Short mmCIF file of C-alpha atoms and ligand atoms in Angstrom, two decimals:
data_model
loop_
_atom_site.label_atom_id
_atom_site.label_comp_id
_atom_site.label_asym_id
_atom_site.label_seq_id
_atom_site.Cartn_x
_atom_site.Cartn_y
_atom_site.Cartn_z
CA MET A 27 21.57 23.41 -47.84
CA ILE A 28 23.10 23.99 -44.42
CA GLU A 29 21.46 25.82 -41.56
CA LEU A 30 22.76 26.19 -38.01
CA HIS A 31 20.69 27.72 -35.24
CA ARG A 32 22.48 28.62 -31.98
CA VAL A 33 24.69 25.58 -32.14
CA SER A 34 27.13 24.81 -29.35
CA LYS A 35 29.48 21.94 -28.67
CA VAL A 36 31.20 21.18 -25.38
CA PHE A 37 33.66 18.31 -25.10
CA SER A 38 34.09 16.65 -21.74
CA VAL A 39 37.62 15.51 -21.04
CA GLY A 40 37.21 13.79 -17.68
CA PRO A 41 35.89 16.48 -15.34
CA VAL A 42 37.10 19.29 -17.64
CA LYS A 43 34.63 20.86 -20.04
CA VAL A 44 36.14 22.13 -23.30
CA PRO A 45 33.85 24.49 -25.18
CA ALA A 46 34.66 24.04 -28.90
CA LEU A 47 31.72 25.95 -30.38
CA SER A 48 29.43 28.53 -28.77
CA ASP A 49 26.18 29.93 -30.10
CA VAL A 50 26.89 29.54 -33.81
CA SER A 51 24.18 30.45 -36.30
CA PHE A 52 24.44 30.79 -40.10
CA ARG A 53 22.91 29.61 -43.31
CA ILE A 54 24.56 28.41 -46.51
CA GLY A 55 22.44 28.11 -49.62
CA LYS A 56 22.47 25.45 -52.26
CA GLY A 57 25.30 25.96 -54.75
CA GLU A 58 27.22 28.37 -52.52
CA PHE A 59 30.99 28.29 -51.93
CA ALA A 60 31.81 29.24 -48.35
CA VAL A 61 35.10 29.34 -46.47
CA LEU A 62 35.43 28.60 -42.75
CA CYS A 63 38.42 30.52 -41.56
CA GLY A 64 40.16 30.93 -38.23
CA PRO A 65 43.26 30.08 -36.25
CA SER A 66 44.07 26.62 -35.00
CA GLY A 67 41.62 25.53 -32.33
CA ALA A 68 38.89 27.90 -33.52
CA GLY A 69 36.45 25.02 -33.94
CA LYS A 70 36.46 24.48 -37.75
CA THR A 71 36.95 20.71 -37.66
CA THR A 72 34.41 20.37 -34.87
CA LEU A 73 31.84 22.25 -36.93
CA LEU A 74 32.37 19.98 -39.94
CA ARG A 75 32.18 16.86 -37.76
CA LEU A 76 28.83 18.06 -36.47
CA LEU A 77 27.62 18.38 -40.07
CA TYR A 78 28.39 14.76 -40.93
CA ARG A 79 27.20 13.54 -37.56
CA ASP A 80 30.54 12.34 -36.29
CA GLU A 81 29.56 14.28 -33.17
CA VAL A 82 26.20 15.52 -31.91
CA PRO A 83 25.73 19.16 -30.88
CA SER A 84 25.43 19.99 -27.17
CA GLY A 85 22.83 22.61 -28.03
CA GLY A 86 21.02 24.20 -30.95
CA ARG A 87 19.80 22.76 -34.20
CA ILE A 88 21.57 21.71 -37.39
CA ASP A 89 19.87 21.06 -40.72
CA VAL A 90 21.70 19.66 -43.73
CA ALA A 91 19.61 19.19 -46.86
CA ASP A 92 16.40 17.65 -45.45
CA TYR A 93 18.00 16.15 -42.38
CA ASN A 94 17.74 17.41 -38.81
CA VAL A 95 21.25 16.17 -38.16
CA GLY A 96 21.36 16.29 -34.36
CA ALA A 97 18.14 14.28 -34.03
CA LEU A 98 18.88 11.83 -36.85
CA PRO A 99 18.57 8.19 -35.70
CA ARG A 100 21.77 6.16 -36.06
CA SER A 101 20.23 3.99 -38.73
CA ARG A 102 19.79 6.99 -41.04
CA VAL A 103 23.29 8.44 -40.61
CA PRO A 104 24.67 6.49 -43.63
CA GLU A 105 21.97 8.10 -45.77
CA LEU A 106 23.05 11.59 -44.69
CA ARG A 107 26.70 10.80 -45.34
CA ARG A 108 26.04 9.39 -48.79
CA ALA A 109 24.80 12.83 -49.80
CA MET A 110 28.13 14.49 -48.98
CA GLY A 111 31.79 14.16 -49.93
CA ILE A 112 34.35 14.77 -47.22
CA VAL A 113 38.05 15.60 -47.36
CA PHE A 114 39.45 14.87 -43.90
CA GLN A 115 42.07 16.96 -42.21
CA ASP A 116 44.14 13.78 -41.65
CA VAL A 117 43.52 12.55 -45.23
CA LYS A 118 42.63 8.95 -44.17
CA LEU A 119 43.87 7.14 -47.27
CA LEU A 120 44.11 3.36 -46.85
CA PRO A 121 47.82 2.53 -46.91
CA ALA A 122 47.39 -1.07 -48.12
CA ARG A 123 45.46 -0.06 -51.25
CA THR A 124 46.58 1.78 -54.33
CA VAL A 125 45.33 5.23 -55.27
CA TYR A 126 42.87 3.68 -57.71
CA GLU A 127 41.67 1.12 -55.16
CA ASN A 128 41.22 3.82 -52.53
CA ILE A 129 38.81 5.63 -54.81
CA ALA A 130 37.09 2.53 -56.20
CA PHE A 131 36.64 1.28 -52.62
CA VAL A 132 34.14 4.06 -51.92
CA LEU A 133 32.08 3.20 -54.99
CA ARG A 134 32.16 -0.50 -54.17
CA VAL A 135 30.99 -0.18 -50.57
CA LEU A 136 28.18 2.05 -51.82
CA GLY A 137 27.02 -0.67 -54.19
CA THR A 138 27.83 1.09 -57.47
CA PRO A 139 27.32 -1.20 -60.49
CA ARG A 140 30.58 -2.92 -61.43
CA ALA A 141 30.78 -1.47 -64.92
CA GLU A 142 30.61 2.11 -63.63
CA ILE A 143 33.35 1.82 -61.04
CA THR A 144 36.48 2.01 -63.17
CA PRO A 145 35.37 4.86 -65.47
CA ARG A 146 34.11 6.95 -62.55
CA ALA A 147 37.22 6.36 -60.46
CA PHE A 148 39.44 7.41 -63.36
CA ALA A 149 37.27 10.43 -64.11
CA ALA A 150 37.73 11.57 -60.50
CA LEU A 151 41.49 11.02 -60.71
CA LYS A 152 41.61 12.95 -63.95
CA ALA A 153 39.70 15.83 -62.38
CA VAL A 154 42.47 16.24 -59.79
CA GLY A 155 45.18 15.62 -62.42
CA LEU A 156 46.50 12.34 -61.00
CA SER A 157 45.54 9.68 -63.58
CA ALA A 158 49.21 8.79 -63.93
CA ARG A 159 49.55 7.83 -60.25
CA ALA A 160 46.62 5.41 -60.14
CA GLN A 161 48.75 2.39 -59.27
CA ALA A 162 50.86 4.13 -56.62
CA TYR A 163 50.42 3.43 -52.90
CA PRO A 164 49.69 6.37 -50.58
CA ALA A 165 53.15 6.13 -49.02
CA GLN A 166 54.66 6.78 -52.45
CA LEU A 167 52.81 10.09 -52.88
CA SER A 168 53.88 13.61 -52.02
CA GLN A 169 51.72 15.45 -49.48
CA GLY A 170 50.08 17.51 -52.22
CA GLU A 171 49.31 14.42 -54.29
CA ALA A 172 47.84 12.63 -51.26
CA GLN A 173 45.60 15.64 -50.60
CA ARG A 174 44.42 15.55 -54.20
CA VAL A 175 43.68 11.80 -54.00
CA ALA A 176 41.64 12.54 -50.87
CA LEU A 177 39.74 15.16 -52.88
CA ALA A 178 39.18 12.71 -55.75
CA ARG A 179 37.81 10.17 -53.28
CA ALA A 180 35.43 12.79 -51.86
CA ILE A 181 34.01 13.79 -55.26
CA VAL A 182 33.85 10.36 -56.90
CA LYS A 183 30.37 9.70 -55.55
CA GLU A 184 29.23 13.03 -57.02
CA PRO A 185 27.94 14.53 -53.79
CA ALA A 186 25.66 17.55 -53.64
CA LEU A 187 27.75 18.91 -50.76
CA LEU A 188 31.54 18.88 -50.42
CA LEU A 189 33.15 19.40 -47.01
CA ALA A 190 36.90 20.00 -47.19
CA ASP A 191 38.85 20.24 -43.94
CA GLU A 192 42.25 21.85 -44.49
CA PRO A 193 42.77 20.16 -47.85
CA THR A 194 45.91 22.26 -48.20
CA GLY A 195 47.26 21.26 -44.77
CA ASN A 196 51.02 21.60 -45.04
CA LEU A 197 51.26 22.56 -48.69
CA ASP A 198 53.19 25.57 -49.92
CA GLU A 199 51.20 28.49 -51.30
CA GLY A 200 51.55 27.60 -54.97
CA ILE A 201 50.22 24.08 -54.62
CA ALA A 202 47.60 25.21 -52.12
CA SER A 203 46.15 27.74 -54.52
CA GLU A 204 46.09 25.09 -57.27
CA LEU A 205 44.00 22.93 -54.97
CA PHE A 206 41.69 25.84 -54.22
CA ASP A 207 41.25 26.30 -57.97
CA LEU A 208 40.24 22.65 -58.19
CA LEU A 209 37.62 23.22 -55.51
CA LYS A 210 36.31 26.17 -57.50
CA ASP A 211 36.03 23.95 -60.60
CA ILE A 212 34.01 21.44 -58.64
CA TRP A 213 31.83 24.21 -57.24
CA SER A 214 31.28 25.70 -60.70
CA ARG A 215 29.74 22.37 -61.76
CA GLY A 216 27.00 22.77 -59.14
CA THR A 217 28.37 21.31 -55.94
CA THR A 218 27.91 23.22 -52.70
CA VAL A 219 31.38 23.62 -51.16
CA LEU A 220 32.35 24.29 -47.56
CA LEU A 221 36.08 24.74 -47.11
CA ALA A 222 37.82 24.99 -43.74
CA THR A 223 41.28 26.57 -43.69
CA HIS A 224 43.55 28.59 -41.45
CA GLN A 225 45.37 30.11 -44.47
CA ALA A 226 43.50 33.43 -44.31
CA ALA A 227 45.48 35.14 -47.07
CA LEU A 228 44.77 32.37 -49.56
CA ALA A 229 41.14 32.24 -48.53
CA GLU A 230 40.83 35.93 -49.24
CA ARG A 231 42.15 35.45 -52.78
CA LEU A 232 39.35 32.97 -53.41
CA ASN A 233 37.02 35.92 -53.16
CA ARG A 234 34.11 33.94 -51.74
CA ARG A 235 31.90 34.21 -48.67
CA THR A 236 34.09 33.79 -45.57
CA LEU A 237 32.95 32.84 -42.07
CA VAL A 238 35.63 33.69 -39.56
CA PHE A 239 35.77 31.76 -36.27
CA HIS A 240 37.66 32.55 -33.12
CA GLY A 241 37.53 30.56 -29.89
CA GLY A 242 34.47 28.67 -31.04
CA ARG A 243 32.50 31.79 -31.97
CA LEU A 244 31.51 33.07 -35.37
CA VAL A 245 33.12 36.52 -35.36
CA LYS A 246 32.72 37.60 -38.98
CA ASP A 247 30.59 36.62 -41.95
CA ALA A 248 31.71 38.47 -45.07
CA ARG A 249 30.71 38.06 -48.69
CA MET B 2 28.20 -6.56 -54.62
CA LEU B 3 28.15 -10.17 -53.42
CA GLY B 4 31.49 -10.75 -55.10
CA PHE B 5 32.89 -7.74 -53.28
CA LEU B 6 31.55 -8.91 -49.91
CA CYS B 7 32.98 -12.41 -50.37
CA GLY B 8 36.28 -10.97 -51.57
CA GLU B 9 36.50 -8.82 -48.45
CA ALA B 10 35.67 -11.85 -46.30
CA LEU B 11 38.44 -13.84 -47.96
CA ARG B 12 40.90 -10.98 -47.43
CA ASP B 13 39.89 -10.97 -43.77
CA LEU B 14 40.49 -14.70 -43.44
CA VAL B 15 43.98 -14.35 -44.86
CA ARG B 16 44.62 -11.37 -42.62
CA ALA B 17 43.65 -13.28 -39.48
CA GLY B 18 46.18 -15.91 -40.57
CA TRP B 19 47.27 -18.32 -37.88
CA ILE B 20 44.45 -17.49 -35.52
CA ALA B 21 41.92 -18.18 -38.27
CA LEU B 22 43.69 -21.44 -39.02
CA SER B 23 43.57 -22.50 -35.38
CA SER B 24 39.88 -21.68 -35.17
CA VAL B 25 39.26 -23.74 -38.30
CA LEU B 26 41.14 -26.63 -36.68
CA LEU B 27 39.27 -26.25 -33.40
CA ILE B 28 35.93 -26.29 -35.19
CA ALA B 29 37.07 -29.36 -37.11
CA LEU B 30 38.11 -31.06 -33.87
CA SER B 31 34.84 -30.35 -32.09
CA LEU B 32 32.78 -31.56 -35.03
CA LEU B 33 35.02 -34.60 -35.45
CA THR B 34 34.36 -35.56 -31.84
CA LEU B 35 30.65 -34.98 -32.23
CA GLY B 36 30.55 -36.91 -35.51
CA GLY B 37 32.62 -39.78 -34.16
CA PHE B 38 30.33 -40.32 -31.21
CA TRP B 39 27.43 -39.93 -33.55
CA VAL B 40 28.64 -42.77 -35.77
CA PHE B 41 29.07 -45.02 -32.71
CA SER B 42 25.68 -44.13 -31.39
CA THR B 43 24.02 -44.65 -34.79
CA ASN B 44 25.40 -48.17 -35.06
CA LEU B 45 24.57 -49.06 -31.50
CA GLY B 46 21.06 -47.75 -32.05
CA GLY B 47 20.83 -49.93 -35.16
CA ALA B 48 21.77 -53.00 -33.13
CA VAL B 49 19.25 -52.22 -30.42
CA ALA B 50 16.47 -51.74 -32.95
CA ARG B 51 17.34 -55.01 -34.67
CA TRP B 52 17.31 -56.98 -31.47
CA ARG B 53 14.07 -55.48 -30.42
CA GLU B 54 12.50 -56.77 -33.61
CA GLN B 55 13.52 -60.26 -32.69
CA LEU B 56 12.61 -59.91 -29.06
CA ARG B 57 9.75 -62.08 -27.79
CA ILE B 58 8.19 -62.14 -24.39
CA ILE B 59 7.00 -65.55 -23.22
CA VAL B 60 4.00 -65.53 -20.90
CA TYR B 61 3.76 -68.86 -19.04
CA LEU B 62 0.30 -69.83 -17.76
CA LYS B 63 -0.56 -71.49 -14.46
CA THR B 64 -2.87 -74.07 -16.05
CA GLU B 65 -3.76 -74.96 -19.58
CA PRO B 66 -6.92 -73.08 -20.59
CA SER B 67 -9.66 -74.41 -22.79
CA PRO B 68 -9.34 -73.31 -26.44
CA ALA B 69 -12.09 -70.71 -25.91
CA ALA B 70 -10.46 -69.36 -22.75
CA ALA B 71 -7.10 -69.27 -24.54
CA GLY B 72 -8.64 -67.16 -27.29
CA ALA B 73 -10.13 -64.75 -24.74
CA LEU B 74 -6.85 -64.49 -22.83
CA GLY B 75 -5.01 -63.84 -26.10
CA GLN B 76 -7.39 -60.94 -26.69
CA ARG B 77 -6.67 -59.52 -23.24
CA ILE B 78 -2.92 -59.77 -23.78
CA ARG B 79 -3.29 -58.02 -27.09
CA ALA B 80 -5.25 -55.31 -25.30
CA ALA B 81 -2.41 -54.75 -22.84
CA GLY B 82 -0.91 -52.34 -25.37
CA ASP B 83 2.46 -52.20 -27.18
CA VAL B 84 1.80 -55.72 -28.49
CA ALA B 85 2.23 -56.55 -32.16
CA GLN B 86 1.52 -60.27 -32.21
CA VAL B 87 0.29 -62.96 -29.83
CA ARG B 88 0.66 -66.68 -30.48
CA TYR B 89 -0.77 -69.36 -28.22
CA VAL B 90 1.45 -72.37 -27.54
CA SER B 91 -0.43 -75.26 -25.94
CA LYS B 92 1.19 -77.84 -23.65
CA ALA B 93 1.12 -80.35 -26.50
CA GLU B 94 2.71 -77.97 -28.95
CA ALA B 95 5.45 -77.12 -26.46
CA LEU B 96 6.24 -80.80 -26.03
CA GLN B 97 6.22 -81.21 -29.79
CA THR B 98 8.79 -78.44 -30.13
CA LEU B 99 10.90 -79.99 -27.40
CA ARG B 100 10.83 -83.34 -29.20
CA ARG B 101 11.97 -81.69 -32.39
CA GLN B 102 14.80 -79.95 -30.56
CA LEU B 103 15.90 -83.18 -28.89
CA GLY B 104 16.07 -84.94 -32.27
CA ALA B 105 17.68 -88.37 -31.81
CA GLN B 106 17.05 -88.24 -28.09
CA ALA B 107 13.32 -87.55 -28.63
CA ALA B 108 12.53 -90.85 -26.97
CA VAL B 109 13.53 -89.33 -23.63
CA ALA B 110 10.42 -87.19 -23.80
CA ASP B 111 8.25 -90.27 -24.08
CA THR B 112 9.54 -91.63 -20.79
CA LEU B 113 8.00 -88.67 -18.96
CA PRO B 114 4.97 -89.72 -16.95
CA GLN B 115 3.12 -86.55 -17.96
CA ASN B 116 3.71 -83.39 -20.01
CA PRO B 117 5.76 -81.09 -17.67
CA LEU B 118 5.71 -78.08 -20.01
CA PRO B 119 3.32 -75.19 -19.30
CA ALA B 120 1.07 -73.60 -21.89
CA SER B 121 2.25 -70.14 -22.91
CA PHE B 122 1.78 -67.12 -25.14
CA GLU B 123 4.57 -65.76 -27.37
CA VAL B 124 4.26 -62.02 -27.48
CA THR B 125 6.01 -59.90 -30.10
CA LEU B 126 6.54 -56.25 -29.18
CA ALA B 127 5.13 -53.38 -31.15
CA GLU B 128 7.25 -50.43 -32.38
CA THR B 129 5.68 -48.30 -29.68
CA ALA B 130 7.45 -50.37 -27.02
CA SER B 131 10.82 -49.33 -28.42
CA THR B 132 12.06 -47.86 -25.13
CA PRO B 133 13.19 -50.11 -22.29
CA GLU B 134 10.75 -48.35 -19.98
CA ALA B 135 7.79 -49.26 -22.20
CA THR B 136 8.95 -52.86 -22.46
CA ARG B 137 9.33 -53.19 -18.73
CA ALA B 138 5.89 -51.68 -18.15
CA LEU B 139 4.36 -54.20 -20.54
CA VAL B 140 6.08 -57.10 -18.78
CA GLU B 141 4.69 -55.87 -15.46
CA ARG B 142 1.18 -55.55 -16.87
CA LEU B 143 1.27 -59.08 -18.26
CA ALA B 144 2.64 -60.54 -15.03
CA ALA B 145 -0.29 -58.98 -13.16
CA LEU B 146 -2.83 -61.10 -15.07
CA PRO B 147 -4.30 -63.75 -12.69
CA GLU B 148 -3.80 -66.62 -15.15
CA VAL B 149 -0.13 -65.88 -15.57
CA GLU B 150 2.53 -67.84 -13.71
CA GLU B 151 5.62 -66.05 -14.97
CA VAL B 152 6.72 -63.69 -17.72
CA GLN B 153 10.09 -64.16 -19.32
CA GLY B 154 11.62 -61.45 -21.44
CA GLY B 155 15.23 -60.59 -21.01
CA THR B 156 15.15 -56.85 -21.42
CA GLU B 157 17.83 -55.98 -18.88
CA TRP B 158 20.80 -56.25 -21.20
CA MET B 159 18.95 -54.23 -23.76
CA GLU B 160 18.24 -51.56 -21.20
CA ARG B 161 21.92 -51.42 -20.43
CA LEU B 162 22.77 -51.14 -24.09
CA THR B 163 20.29 -48.34 -24.60
CA GLN B 164 21.75 -46.60 -21.59
CA LEU B 165 25.22 -47.01 -23.04
CA GLN B 166 23.98 -45.52 -26.27
CA ARG B 167 22.55 -42.56 -24.40
CA LEU B 168 25.74 -42.13 -22.41
CA LEU B 169 27.80 -42.15 -25.59
CA GLY B 170 25.53 -39.50 -27.05
CA LEU B 171 25.84 -37.35 -23.92
CA VAL B 172 29.62 -37.67 -23.74
CA GLY B 173 29.84 -36.80 -27.42
CA LEU B 174 27.62 -33.76 -26.95
CA GLY B 175 29.54 -32.69 -23.83
CA VAL B 176 33.02 -32.98 -25.30
CA GLY B 177 31.87 -31.59 -28.65
CA GLY B 178 30.11 -28.75 -26.85
CA VAL B 179 33.16 -27.73 -24.84
CA LEU B 180 35.32 -27.86 -27.95
CA GLY B 181 32.65 -25.94 -29.84
CA LEU B 182 32.68 -23.21 -27.20
CA ALA B 183 36.45 -22.96 -27.48
CA ALA B 184 36.03 -22.78 -31.25
CA ILE B 185 33.55 -19.89 -30.98
CA LEU B 186 35.96 -17.99 -28.74
CA THR B 187 38.81 -18.54 -31.18
CA VAL B 188 36.71 -17.35 -34.11
CA THR B 189 35.81 -14.29 -32.04
CA THR B 190 39.48 -13.62 -31.36
CA ALA B 191 40.35 -14.08 -35.02
CA THR B 192 37.56 -11.72 -36.02
CA THR B 193 38.57 -9.13 -33.42
CA LEU B 194 42.05 -9.27 -34.89
CA VAL B 195 40.56 -8.64 -38.31
CA LEU B 196 38.60 -5.74 -36.89
CA HIS B 197 41.76 -4.13 -35.59
CA ALA B 198 43.59 -4.71 -38.84
CA ARG B 199 40.65 -3.20 -40.69
CA ARG B 200 39.84 -0.38 -38.31
CA GLU B 201 40.82 2.28 -40.86
CA GLU B 202 38.78 0.67 -43.61
CA LEU B 203 35.74 0.30 -41.40
CA ASP B 204 36.07 3.95 -40.41
CA ILE B 205 36.19 5.02 -44.05
CA MET B 206 33.23 2.80 -44.87
CA ARG B 207 31.18 4.43 -42.12
CA LEU B 208 32.29 7.94 -43.05
CA VAL B 209 31.31 7.62 -46.71
CA GLY B 210 27.92 6.24 -45.66
CA ALA B 211 28.20 2.53 -46.46
CA PRO B 212 25.15 0.62 -45.21
CA GLU B 213 25.84 -1.14 -41.91
CA ALA B 214 25.15 -4.50 -43.58
CA VAL B 215 28.00 -3.98 -46.04
CA ILE B 216 30.31 -3.24 -43.13
CA ARG B 217 29.30 -6.24 -41.06
CA LEU B 218 28.54 -8.93 -43.62
CA PRO B 219 32.17 -9.67 -44.56
CA LEU B 220 32.95 -10.19 -40.87
CA LEU B 221 30.07 -12.60 -40.53
CA LEU B 222 31.00 -14.32 -43.79
CA GLN B 223 34.62 -14.87 -42.81
CA GLY B 224 33.39 -16.41 -39.53
CA ILE B 225 31.02 -18.69 -41.43
CA GLY B 226 33.86 -19.47 -43.84
CA GLN B 227 36.03 -20.60 -40.95
CA GLY B 228 33.17 -22.73 -39.66
CA LEU B 229 32.42 -24.39 -43.00
CA LEU B 230 36.09 -25.06 -43.61
CA GLY B 231 36.32 -26.69 -40.20
CA ALA B 232 33.20 -28.78 -40.82
CA LEU B 233 34.53 -29.97 -44.18
CA LEU B 234 37.80 -30.92 -42.55
CA ALA B 235 35.92 -32.83 -39.86
CA LEU B 236 33.86 -34.69 -42.47
CA LEU B 237 36.96 -35.61 -44.42
CA GLY B 238 38.53 -36.89 -41.22
CA LEU B 239 35.43 -38.90 -40.35
CA VAL B 240 35.12 -40.47 -43.78
CA GLY B 241 38.83 -41.28 -43.78
CA ALA B 242 38.75 -42.85 -40.34
CA TYR B 243 35.60 -44.81 -41.18
CA ARG B 244 37.12 -46.20 -44.38
CA LEU B 245 40.24 -47.17 -42.49
CA VAL B 246 38.55 -48.80 -39.51
CA ARG B 247 35.54 -50.41 -41.16
CA PRO B 248 37.14 -53.50 -42.80
CA ARG B 249 38.80 -54.40 -39.51
CA LEU B 250 35.85 -53.69 -37.28
CA GLU B 251 32.89 -54.91 -39.30
CA PRO B 252 33.38 -58.69 -38.72
CA LEU B 253 33.68 -58.02 -35.02
CA VAL B 254 30.57 -55.85 -35.03
CA THR B 255 28.63 -58.49 -36.92
CA LEU B 256 29.73 -61.10 -34.43
CA THR B 257 29.00 -59.18 -31.24
CA LEU B 258 26.19 -56.83 -32.17
CA GLY B 259 24.52 -58.96 -34.82
CA LEU B 260 24.55 -56.13 -37.36
CA PRO B 261 25.09 -57.33 -40.92
CA HIS B 262 27.13 -54.20 -41.68
CA THR B 263 28.08 -50.91 -40.07
CA ALA B 264 26.53 -47.60 -41.09
CA PHE B 265 28.03 -44.15 -41.62
CA LEU B 266 26.22 -40.91 -40.84
CA SER B 267 22.98 -40.27 -42.72
CA PRO B 268 22.88 -37.36 -45.21
CA THR B 269 20.82 -35.43 -42.66
CA ALA B 270 23.53 -35.94 -40.05
CA VAL B 271 26.20 -34.78 -42.51
CA ALA B 272 24.16 -31.68 -43.31
CA THR B 273 23.67 -31.06 -39.58
CA LEU B 274 27.43 -31.18 -39.04
CA LEU B 275 28.03 -28.70 -41.87
CA VAL B 276 25.34 -26.35 -40.59
CA SER B 277 26.76 -26.63 -37.05
CA GLY B 278 30.15 -25.62 -38.38
CA ALA B 279 28.74 -22.62 -40.20
CA LEU B 280 26.80 -21.71 -37.06
CA LEU B 281 29.83 -21.99 -34.78
CA GLY B 282 31.84 -19.75 -37.10
CA GLY B 283 28.98 -17.34 -37.68
CA VAL B 284 28.32 -16.89 -33.95
CA GLY B 285 32.04 -16.33 -33.40
CA GLY B 286 32.20 -13.72 -36.14
CA TRP B 287 29.03 -12.07 -34.97
CA LEU B 288 30.15 -11.86 -31.33
CA ALA B 289 33.32 -10.01 -32.34
CA LYS B 290 31.31 -7.07 -33.70
CA GLY B 291 30.09 -6.21 -30.26
CA ARG B 292 33.61 -5.94 -28.91
CA ALA B 293 34.90 -3.75 -31.70
N1 ATP C 30 37.38 15.10 -29.28
C1 ATP C 30 37.70 16.21 -28.59
N2 ATP C 30 37.79 16.13 -27.25
C2 ATP C 30 38.10 17.23 -26.53
N3 ATP C 30 38.36 18.41 -27.07
C3 ATP C 30 38.30 18.54 -28.38
C4 ATP C 30 37.98 17.43 -29.23
N4 ATP C 30 37.99 17.85 -30.51
C5 ATP C 30 38.31 19.15 -30.48
N5 ATP C 30 38.50 19.57 -29.21
C6 ATP C 30 38.82 20.93 -28.80
O1 ATP C 30 37.92 21.80 -29.43
C7 ATP C 30 38.56 22.97 -29.88
C8 ATP C 30 38.35 23.14 -31.36
O2 ATP C 30 39.06 22.13 -32.07
P1 ATP C 30 39.00 21.98 -33.64
O3 ATP C 30 39.73 20.73 -33.98
O4 ATP C 30 37.59 22.06 -34.06
O5 ATP C 30 39.81 23.24 -34.14
P2 ATP C 30 40.24 23.63 -35.64
O6 ATP C 30 39.69 24.97 -35.87
O7 ATP C 30 39.86 22.55 -36.55
O8 ATP C 30 41.82 23.69 -35.49
P3 ATP C 30 42.94 23.34 -36.59
O9 ATP C 30 43.05 24.53 -37.49
O10 ATP C 30 44.18 23.15 -35.80
O11 ATP C 30 42.49 22.11 -37.28
C9 ATP C 30 40.04 22.82 -29.49
O12 ATP C 30 40.22 23.52 -28.28
C10 ATP C 30 40.20 21.35 -29.27
O13 ATP C 30 41.15 21.10 -28.29
MG1 MG C 31 40.83 21.28 -37.80
#
């Protein structure tokens, strides 16, 4: 599903070069659940952004599904992204639309037939346990609820691959582990899941393959 | 999907608010100017065409030819090009006409020692001579014939009228063009505003893999919407003004220009105005994408 070969990423901030990832290689199979772990600034978000082609690698090769991501022409990027669901570290819910509209919006811009939109949006909300908040606006949600809406929006298009960047951001342990359980549910129904988190203790309790990053390097890959 | 795209476009229009309204008004103003000049020009053109139909060139001959020679000369005049009809008027016929015109005073003509009127040809112009340049060229060609004394055909005033018509058209295009440019810029500004207001949505659309067309079409549509709205407004204004002015102006027009009645824009012209509006708005909306 995902294969990285000697991938590196250097950001240029004016004359300063910031190495975010160095010489990263690993492989994640179809249907796997893997955790990207590491302290803040380790390069987790950067790695995910490379996977959905928000950035291009400075070196090395990335394959996701059948796509050579780094060399993918701009016109085919939407195709790659349609195959994956993404939970963003900064959530990115649209403040002017309700929870339901935020989720339906994704289906609508992807051209889903009208009749399917409402049932699928509600099914996604139900999966994260938020059917009751469908008509609320993002500002009226707690942090944990907002994170779950973001997750519902990522899974509503039934992607083969789910990328989740700190979906438990500032949540306390109890709520965070509930969210991790949700991710496991989604994974158990066949979705490949890649979860980035700095909450090492929680990640360990998940008992899944863990890739530990430090300073942009992959320092540990444990099953 | 189409419903969704149009809905988004409508949302955008509302979001751009006052700026969108001012671009609609600017488009209306530029098309109103263009349309107004167009109506003027159409009517003036109608008058010119009508006069041309009635226009005759009189070719006066040095001496009266024999009937056979007259026939041959008539053929040569016809061959000069741009000629629809040629009629020979002999000296006798000319005098006859004069007598008829004098009526009660016809006896005066009898006191003349000899017929002072020259023989002539009455030449009616063909459609192909519809420009002043073609008419003038024909007059010159006829005057060059050795048998011809003088050619009379007052085309100067018509040339001036045609020039006025052209000038009106140019001024209309110029003013309309400048206003149209301003309108495009305003639509672009309105659309850029929309882009900023929608930045988050556009980001999400791109990140979930929406096709680029879905992202851009609403922007284009709201621009076209502004343009069409402006064009409709301009048409309403034109029709209103025409209705208002026509009863007062028509008698005057009939008197001075000889037109039985004034004309409004043809359906083609109306369609052209609408399409121009949509184009102005569309270009404005499309230009904004580049800046975003
Ligand atoms: N757009 C950018 N421009 C310059 N430097 C960047 C950019 N994005 C990330 N970096 C740098 O790359 C390094 C890795 O950042 P990244 O966001 O990937 O870390 P992270 O592991 O996701 O951290 P966190 O747990 O805080 O989210 C950091 O040093 C960061 O400053
Ligand atoms: Mg991060």
